[in-house]
């Protein structure tokens, strides 16, 4: 976010007002999120996971317990970085709403952008026993 506020958006004169407007903050947040997902996808693709308004249903499985989020996910796939940024900006409220699971949605998106095969290969190599380190190394 800071990268976009300070360096990418060169139109902003920081000598006038060091406080970005709400619109500038939203644009920087959306651009930063898009950058992270784009990098996770190897700068070729990205996947954004957002909840549907209705439950889509999940297959019954002994290893899956419904959580009222995962079974409602809709996946949006992008092969264009600019389109990803515009789409995130248009759906930013989903991530910012205090009653939503914005952080979890973003984590799903980052992991799915990275790809299941790349995740599995990283996890088989990096068995640290510490989940935070394993997730950090994936991203």
Tab-separated table of C-alpha atoms in Angstrom:
chain	number	residue	atom	x	y	z
A	1	UNK	CA	0.000	0.000	0.000
A	2	UNK	CA	2.785	2.402	0.927
A	3	UNK	CA	4.609	1.617	-2.311
A	4	UNK	CA	1.582	2.750	-4.283
A	5	UNK	CA	0.924	5.799	-2.126
A	6	UNK	CA	4.517	7.038	-2.167
A	7	UNK	CA	6.086	5.859	-5.409
A	8	UNK	CA	3.645	4.550	-7.998
A	9	UNK	CA	1.131	7.378	-7.911
A	10	UNK	CA	3.537	10.187	-8.769
A	11	UNK	CA	0.635	12.626	-9.328
A	12	UNK	CA	0.328	13.197	-5.582
A	13	UNK	CA	2.427	16.090	-4.293
A	14	UNK	CA	3.426	15.017	-0.784
A	15	UNK	CA	4.528	18.541	0.136
A	16	UNK	CA	0.915	19.759	0.063
A	17	UNK	CA	-0.774	17.131	2.208
A	18	UNK	CA	0.836	14.010	3.630
A	19	UNK	CA	-2.606	12.477	4.193
A	20	UNK	CA	-4.066	10.581	1.261
A	21	UNK	CA	-7.769	10.880	0.593
A	22	UNK	CA	-10.060	7.874	1.185
A	23	UNK	CA	-10.183	7.311	-2.582
A	24	UNK	CA	-6.380	7.313	-2.792
A	25	UNK	CA	-6.126	4.884	0.121
A	26	UNK	CA	-8.660	2.545	-1.498
A	27	UNK	CA	-6.836	2.650	-4.826
A	28	UNK	CA	-3.506	1.943	-3.136
A	29	UNK	CA	-4.981	-0.949	-1.132
A	30	UNK	CA	-6.539	-2.522	-4.223
A	31	UNK	CA	-3.299	-2.110	-6.186
A	32	UNK	CA	-1.245	-3.589	-3.339
A	33	UNK	CA	-3.579	-6.571	-3.045
A	34	UNK	CA	-3.428	-7.105	-6.810
A	35	UNK	CA	0.386	-6.961	-6.692
A	36	UNK	CA	0.515	-9.659	-4.011
A	37	UNK	CA	-1.852	-11.981	-5.862
A	38	UNK	CA	-0.087	-11.368	-9.176
A	39	UNK	CA	3.288	-12.232	-7.634
A	40	UNK	CA	1.792	-15.337	-5.982
A	41	UNK	CA	0.644	-16.450	-9.450
A	42	UNK	CA	4.127	-16.105	-10.895
A	43	UNK	CA	3.243	-12.801	-12.613
A	44	UNK	CA	1.145	-14.775	-15.118
A	45	UNK	CA	-2.181	-15.378	-13.399
A	46	UNK	CA	-4.170	-14.756	-10.252
A	47	UNK	CA	-7.258	-16.159	-8.596
A	48	UNK	CA	-9.614	-14.123	-6.447
A	49	UNK	CA	-11.934	-15.938	-4.035
A	50	UNK	CA	-15.117	-14.077	-3.113
A	51	UNK	CA	-18.251	-15.280	-1.365
A	52	UNK	CA	-21.459	-15.850	-3.280
A	53	UNK	CA	-24.677	-14.453	-1.871
A	54	UNK	CA	-26.112	-17.952	-1.730
A	55	UNK	CA	-24.663	-21.244	-0.567
A	56	UNK	CA	-23.404	-23.221	-3.528
A	57	UNK	CA	-23.243	-26.449	-1.596
A	58	UNK	CA	-20.363	-28.770	-1.008
A	59	UNK	CA	-19.965	-32.470	-1.386
A	60	UNK	CA	-20.405	-34.435	1.800
A	61	UNK	CA	-17.098	-35.644	3.099
A	62	UNK	CA	-15.892	-36.900	6.459
A	63	UNK	CA	-12.846	-34.610	6.195
A	64	UNK	CA	-14.828	-31.429	5.437
A	65	UNK	CA	-16.965	-29.531	7.900
A	66	UNK	CA	-19.036	-26.645	6.462
A	67	UNK	CA	-17.925	-23.251	7.738
A	68	UNK	CA	-20.455	-21.032	5.893
A	69	UNK	CA	-17.660	-19.420	3.893
A	70	UNK	CA	-15.739	-22.056	1.978
A	71	UNK	CA	-18.846	-23.628	0.504
A	72	UNK	CA	-19.948	-20.224	-0.819
A	73	UNK	CA	-16.715	-19.285	-2.580
A	74	UNK	CA	-16.742	-18.239	-6.202
A	75	UNK	CA	-13.353	-18.169	-7.919
A	76	UNK	CA	-12.444	-15.480	-10.451
A	77	UNK	CA	-9.396	-16.172	-12.618
A	78	UNK	CA	-7.285	-13.437	-14.223
A	79	UNK	CA	-4.494	-13.440	-16.762
A	80	UNK	CA	-4.256	-9.640	-16.935
A	81	UNK	CA	-2.789	-7.652	-14.006
A	82	UNK	CA	-4.750	-4.458	-14.788
A	83	UNK	CA	-8.077	-6.301	-14.968
A	84	UNK	CA	-7.297	-7.931	-11.626
A	85	UNK	CA	-6.614	-4.542	-10.040
A	86	UNK	CA	-9.826	-3.038	-11.395
A	87	UNK	CA	-11.869	-6.029	-10.232
A	88	UNK	CA	-10.385	-5.929	-6.724
A	89	UNK	CA	-11.018	-2.178	-6.534
A	90	UNK	CA	-14.665	-2.712	-7.487
A	91	UNK	CA	-15.056	-5.403	-4.777
A	92	UNK	CA	-12.870	-3.812	-2.091
A	93	UNK	CA	-15.794	-3.438	0.326
A	94	UNK	CA	-15.984	-7.232	0.623
A	95	UNK	CA	-12.460	-7.268	2.067
A	96	UNK	CA	-12.900	-4.174	4.246
A	97	UNK	CA	-16.263	-4.933	5.828
A	98	UNK	CA	-15.779	-5.717	9.510
A	99	UNK	CA	-18.456	-8.411	9.414
A	100	UNK	CA	-16.828	-10.235	6.496
A	101	UNK	CA	-13.896	-12.611	6.441
A	102	UNK	CA	-11.719	-10.376	4.288
A	103	UNK	CA	-8.382	-11.678	5.562
A	104	UNK	CA	-9.446	-15.286	5.071
A	105	UNK	CA	-10.711	-14.495	1.562
A	106	UNK	CA	-7.407	-12.853	0.714
A	107	UNK	CA	-5.469	-15.828	2.095
A	108	UNK	CA	-7.598	-18.219	0.005
A	109	UNK	CA	-6.924	-16.001	-3.011
A	110	UNK	CA	-3.169	-15.932	-2.428
A	111	UNK	CA	-2.950	-19.688	-1.932
A	112	UNK	CA	-5.107	-20.407	-4.989
A	113	UNK	CA	-3.125	-17.923	-7.079
A	114	UNK	CA	0.049	-19.714	-6.058
A	115	UNK	CA	-1.452	-23.000	-7.294
A	116	UNK	CA	-2.042	-26.334	-5.626
A	117	UNK	CA	0.940	-28.014	-7.320
A	118	UNK	CA	3.361	-25.260	-6.299
A	119	UNK	CA	1.934	-25.289	-2.757
A	120	UNK	CA	2.313	-29.034	-2.424
A	121	UNK	CA	5.897	-28.988	-3.662
A	122	UNK	CA	6.806	-26.167	-1.266
A	123	UNK	CA	5.162	-27.913	1.677
A	124	UNK	CA	6.917	-31.204	0.972
A	125	UNK	CA	10.272	-29.393	0.998
A	126	UNK	CA	9.568	-27.051	3.914
A	127	UNK	CA	8.299	-29.079	6.835
A	128	UNK	CA	9.205	-26.648	9.614
A	129	UNK	CA	6.462	-27.605	12.013
A	130	UNK	CA	5.574	-23.925	12.344
A	131	UNK	CA	2.497	-23.023	10.219
A	132	UNK	CA	3.294	-19.298	10.003
A	133	UNK	CA	6.743	-19.946	8.552
A	134	UNK	CA	5.339	-22.478	6.086
A	135	UNK	CA	2.636	-20.050	4.884
A	136	UNK	CA	5.144	-17.183	4.719
A	137	UNK	CA	7.489	-19.235	2.551
A	138	UNK	CA	4.624	-20.075	0.192
A	139	UNK	CA	3.853	-16.445	-0.515
